[in-house]
Amino acid sequence: TSKEQWAEVEAYVVDRLLPSDAVLDAARADSDAAGLPRIEVSPPHAKLLHLLARSVGARAILEIGTLGGYSTIWLARALPEDGRLVTLEYAEAHAEVARGNLARAGLDKVAQVRVGAALDSLPKLVEEGAGPFDLVFVDADKVNSPRYVEWALKLTRPGSLIVVDNVVRGGAVTDGSGADASVRGTRETYDLVAEHPRLDATAIQTVGGKGWDGMLIARVTG
Ligand code: SAM
């Protein structure tokens, strides 16, 4: 098997199960036009996030790492009319594109983009009593993923889901040398989740147009 075949199967899945959507197409086009990197989740992964949010009956969602708001739109669409989503983004330029994309999607009332380093924004959310969130999607700078999971635990309730993206890294996750900061952060995330008494988790390897990676899905148990 090859990357081409993974991409071909992804295209098949998208063709069969994910009807084309002008708002999402426009969101990605605007992100491209603004020069944002193409590091958003794939459409099947975005749909998985959407289905997970629906399955837990999410009314409040927290996202760490907005980029152009592609995954944000999928997540926010899983919410009821009176639901709310907070998404944290470091780069003002990314946040601006995301705000435009969310407005076009009619989700600007539901989804709030907060600019700044997530490690600054997260304590503020706790101070504000913004939680509990029913689903937290961690998809920012991977070196800080374990810190984000720790903050997510302060902002969730028993039954909430914490999803961490890019936890396989083309297989590099098994490299314990510590040479790569993202791998280090990812491995620390596994350690934290594995040892945490309030988390029950698995990680799934995936292939697709973007290669070999995976998602960790943890349920807050208590
Ligand atoms: N979740 C998005 C999607 O699937 O459409 C993709 C997010 S992208 C992989 C990661 C984003 O995290 C980038 O936009 C980056 O600017 C942002 N980021 C990086 N470091 C951050 C930090 N310390 N705090 C908040 N956001 C950060």
PDB file of N, CA, C and O in Angstrom, residues 68-95:
ATOM      1  N   GLY A  68      -7.747  27.912  10.660  1.00  0.00           N
ATOM      2  CA  GLY A  68      -8.777  28.677   9.941  1.00  0.00           C
ATOM      3  C   GLY A  68     -10.190  28.308  10.343  1.00  0.00           C
ATOM      4  O   GLY A  68     -11.158  28.758   9.712  1.00  0.00           O
ATOM      5  N   GLY A  69     -10.323  27.486  11.381  1.00  0.00           N
ATOM      6  CA  GLY A  69     -11.661  27.189  11.878  1.00  0.00           C
ATOM      7  C   GLY A  69     -12.351  26.023  11.180  1.00  0.00           C
ATOM      8  O   GLY A  69     -13.564  25.837  11.319  1.00  0.00           O
ATOM      9  N   TYR A  70     -11.594  25.211  10.441  1.00  0.00           N
ATOM     10  CA  TYR A  70     -12.223  24.079   9.738  1.00  0.00           C
ATOM     11  C   TYR A  70     -12.810  23.066  10.731  1.00  0.00           C
ATOM     12  O   TYR A  70     -14.009  22.777  10.693  1.00  0.00           O
ATOM     13  N   SER A  71     -11.985  22.571  11.640  1.00  0.00           N
ATOM     14  CA  SER A  71     -12.515  21.635  12.640  1.00  0.00           C
ATOM     15  C   SER A  71     -13.522  22.336  13.543  1.00  0.00           C
ATOM     16  O   SER A  71     -14.481  21.708  14.018  1.00  0.00           O
ATOM     17  N   THR A  72     -13.324  23.632  13.753  1.00  0.00           N
ATOM     18  CA  THR A  72     -14.246  24.407  14.600  1.00  0.00           C
ATOM     19  C   THR A  72     -15.664  24.362  14.034  1.00  0.00           C
ATOM     20  O   THR A  72     -16.639  24.194  14.772  1.00  0.00           O
ATOM     21  N   ILE A  73     -15.770  24.530  12.723  1.00  0.00           N
ATOM     22  CA  ILE A  73     -17.098  24.520  12.090  1.00  0.00           C
ATOM     23  C   ILE A  73     -17.758  23.147  12.283  1.00  0.00           C
ATOM     24  O   ILE A  73     -18.922  23.046  12.685  1.00  0.00           O
ATOM     25  N   TRP A  74     -16.994  22.084  12.041  1.00  0.00           N
ATOM     26  CA  TRP A  74     -17.545  20.736  12.210  1.00  0.00           C
ATOM     27  C   TRP A  74     -18.011  20.517  13.650  1.00  0.00           C
ATOM     28  O   TRP A  74     -19.063  19.926  13.890  1.00  0.00           O
ATOM     29  N   LEU A  75     -17.209  20.951  14.606  1.00  0.00           N
ATOM     30  CA  LEU A  75     -17.565  20.763  16.016  1.00  0.00           C
ATOM     31  C   LEU A  75     -18.768  21.626  16.386  1.00  0.00           C
ATOM     32  O   LEU A  75     -19.705  21.154  17.037  1.00  0.00           O
ATOM     33  N   ALA A  76     -18.749  22.883  15.966  1.00  0.00           N
ATOM     34  CA  ALA A  76     -19.835  23.797  16.351  1.00  0.00           C
ATOM     35  C   ALA A  76     -21.170  23.336  15.754  1.00  0.00           C
ATOM     36  O   ALA A  76     -22.227  23.520  16.352  1.00  0.00           O
ATOM     37  N   ARG A  77     -21.104  22.704  14.600  1.00  0.00           N
ATOM     38  CA  ARG A  77     -22.326  22.197  13.975  1.00  0.00           C
ATOM     39  C   ARG A  77     -22.937  21.022  14.739  1.00  0.00           C
ATOM     40  O   ARG A  77     -24.066  20.630  14.455  1.00  0.00           O
ATOM     41  N   ALA A  78     -22.171  20.455  15.644  1.00  0.00           N
ATOM     42  CA  ALA A  78     -22.701  19.346  16.448  1.00  0.00           C
ATOM     43  C   ALA A  78     -23.492  19.869  17.651  1.00  0.00           C
ATOM     44  O   ALA A  78     -24.136  19.086  18.348  1.00  0.00           O
ATOM     45  N   LEU A  79     -23.419  21.171  17.890  1.00  0.00           N
ATOM     46  CA  LEU A  79     -24.033  21.740  19.095  1.00  0.00           C
ATOM     47  C   LEU A  79     -25.499  22.084  18.875  1.00  0.00           C
ATOM     48  O   LEU A  79     -25.901  22.418  17.754  1.00  0.00           O
ATOM     49  N   PRO A  80     -26.287  22.047  19.960  1.00  0.00           N
ATOM     50  CA  PRO A  80     -27.650  22.567  19.846  1.00  0.00           C
ATOM     51  C   PRO A  80     -27.614  24.092  19.673  1.00  0.00           C
ATOM     52  O   PRO A  80     -26.558  24.709  19.841  1.00  0.00           O
ATOM     53  N   GLU A  81     -28.763  24.664  19.361  1.00  0.00           N
ATOM     54  CA  GLU A  81     -28.816  26.108  19.075  1.00  0.00           C
ATOM     55  C   GLU A  81     -28.246  26.967  20.202  1.00  0.00           C
ATOM     56  O   GLU A  81     -27.619  27.993  19.955  1.00  0.00           O
ATOM     57  N   ASP A  82     -28.480  26.520  21.437  1.00  0.00           N
ATOM     58  CA  ASP A  82     -27.989  27.309  22.570  1.00  0.00           C
ATOM     59  C   ASP A  82     -26.634  26.801  23.077  1.00  0.00           C
ATOM     60  O   ASP A  82     -26.215  27.134  24.179  1.00  0.00           O
ATOM     61  N   GLY A  83     -25.957  25.997  22.270  1.00  0.00           N
ATOM     62  CA  GLY A  83     -24.643  25.492  22.658  1.00  0.00           C
ATOM     63  C   GLY A  83     -23.582  26.568  22.497  1.00  0.00           C
ATOM     64  O   GLY A  83     -23.840  27.658  21.968  1.00  0.00           O
ATOM     65  N   ARG A  84     -22.382  26.260  22.997  1.00  0.00           N
ATOM     66  CA  ARG A  84     -21.296  27.228  22.824  1.00  0.00           C
ATOM     67  C   ARG A  84     -19.973  26.514  22.656  1.00  0.00           C
ATOM     68  O   ARG A  84     -19.760  25.410  23.160  1.00  0.00           O
ATOM     69  N   LEU A  85     -19.117  27.178  21.915  1.00  0.00           N
ATOM     70  CA  LEU A  85     -17.784  26.641  21.647  1.00  0.00           C
ATOM     71  C   LEU A  85     -16.768  27.753  21.861  1.00  0.00           C
ATOM     72  O   LEU A  85     -16.975  28.890  21.427  1.00  0.00           O
ATOM     73  N   VAL A  86     -15.687  27.422  22.540  1.00  0.00           N
ATOM     74  CA  VAL A  86     -14.563  28.358  22.685  1.00  0.00           C
ATOM     75  C   VAL A  86     -13.371  27.713  22.002  1.00  0.00           C
ATOM     76  O   VAL A  86     -13.073  26.537  22.237  1.00  0.00           O
ATOM     77  N   THR A  87     -12.706  28.457  21.122  1.00  0.00           N
ATOM     78  CA  THR A  87     -11.529  27.925  20.451  1.00  0.00           C
ATOM     79  C   THR A  87     -10.354  28.873  20.660  1.00  0.00           C
ATOM     80  O   THR A  87     -10.506  30.094  20.587  1.00  0.00           O
ATOM     81  N   LEU A  88      -9.205  28.296  21.005  1.00  0.00           N
ATOM     82  CA  LEU A  88      -8.028  29.085  21.403  1.00  0.00           C
ATOM     83  C   LEU A  88      -6.989  29.061  20.290  1.00  0.00           C
ATOM     84  O   LEU A  88      -6.629  27.997  19.787  1.00  0.00           O
ATOM     85  N   GLU A  89      -6.507  30.232  19.924  1.00  0.00           N
ATOM     86  CA  GLU A  89      -5.544  30.335  18.819  1.00  0.00           C
ATOM     87  C   GLU A  89      -4.486  31.385  19.135  1.00  0.00           C
ATOM     88  O   GLU A  89      -4.799  32.484  19.539  1.00  0.00           O
ATOM     89  N   TYR A  90      -3.250  31.003  18.899  1.00  0.00           N
ATOM     90  CA  TYR A  90      -2.129  31.902  19.178  1.00  0.00           C
ATOM     91  C   TYR A  90      -1.991  33.010  18.129  1.00  0.00           C
ATOM     92  O   TYR A  90      -1.736  34.169  18.467  1.00  0.00           O
ATOM     93  N   ALA A  91      -2.155  32.646  16.869  1.00  0.00           N
ATOM     94  CA  ALA A  91      -1.866  33.592  15.777  1.00  0.00           C
ATOM     95  C   ALA A  91      -3.094  34.425  15.412  1.00  0.00           C
ATOM     96  O   ALA A  91      -4.123  33.885  14.989  1.00  0.00           O
ATOM     97  N   GLU A  92      -2.960  35.744  15.574  1.00  0.00           N
ATOM     98  CA  GLU A  92      -4.065  36.649  15.243  1.00  0.00           C
ATOM     99  C   GLU A  92      -4.509  36.468  13.784  1.00  0.00           C
ATOM    100  O   GLU A  92      -5.711  36.477  13.477  1.00  0.00           O
ATOM    101  N   ALA A  93      -3.526  36.258  12.895  1.00  0.00           N
ATOM    102  CA  ALA A  93      -3.865  36.104  11.467  1.00  0.00           C
ATOM    103  C   ALA A  93      -4.741  34.866  11.248  1.00  0.00           C
ATOM    104  O   ALA A  93      -5.667  34.893  10.426  1.00  0.00           O
ATOM    105  N   HIS A  94      -4.458  33.790  11.985  1.00  0.00           N
ATOM    106  CA  HIS A  94      -5.283  32.586  11.859  1.00  0.00           C
ATOM    107  C   HIS A  94      -6.683  32.856  12.422  1.00  0.00           C
ATOM    108  O   HIS A  94      -7.684  32.466  11.829  1.00  0.00           O
ATOM    109  N   ALA A  95      -6.710  33.517  13.569  1.00  0.00           N
ATOM    110  CA  ALA A  95      -7.990  33.799  14.230  1.00  0.00           C
ATOM    111  C   ALA A  95      -8.897  34.639  13.332  1.00  0.00           C
ATOM    112  O   ALA A  95     -10.114  34.415  13.281  1.00  0.00           O
TER     113      ALA A  95
END
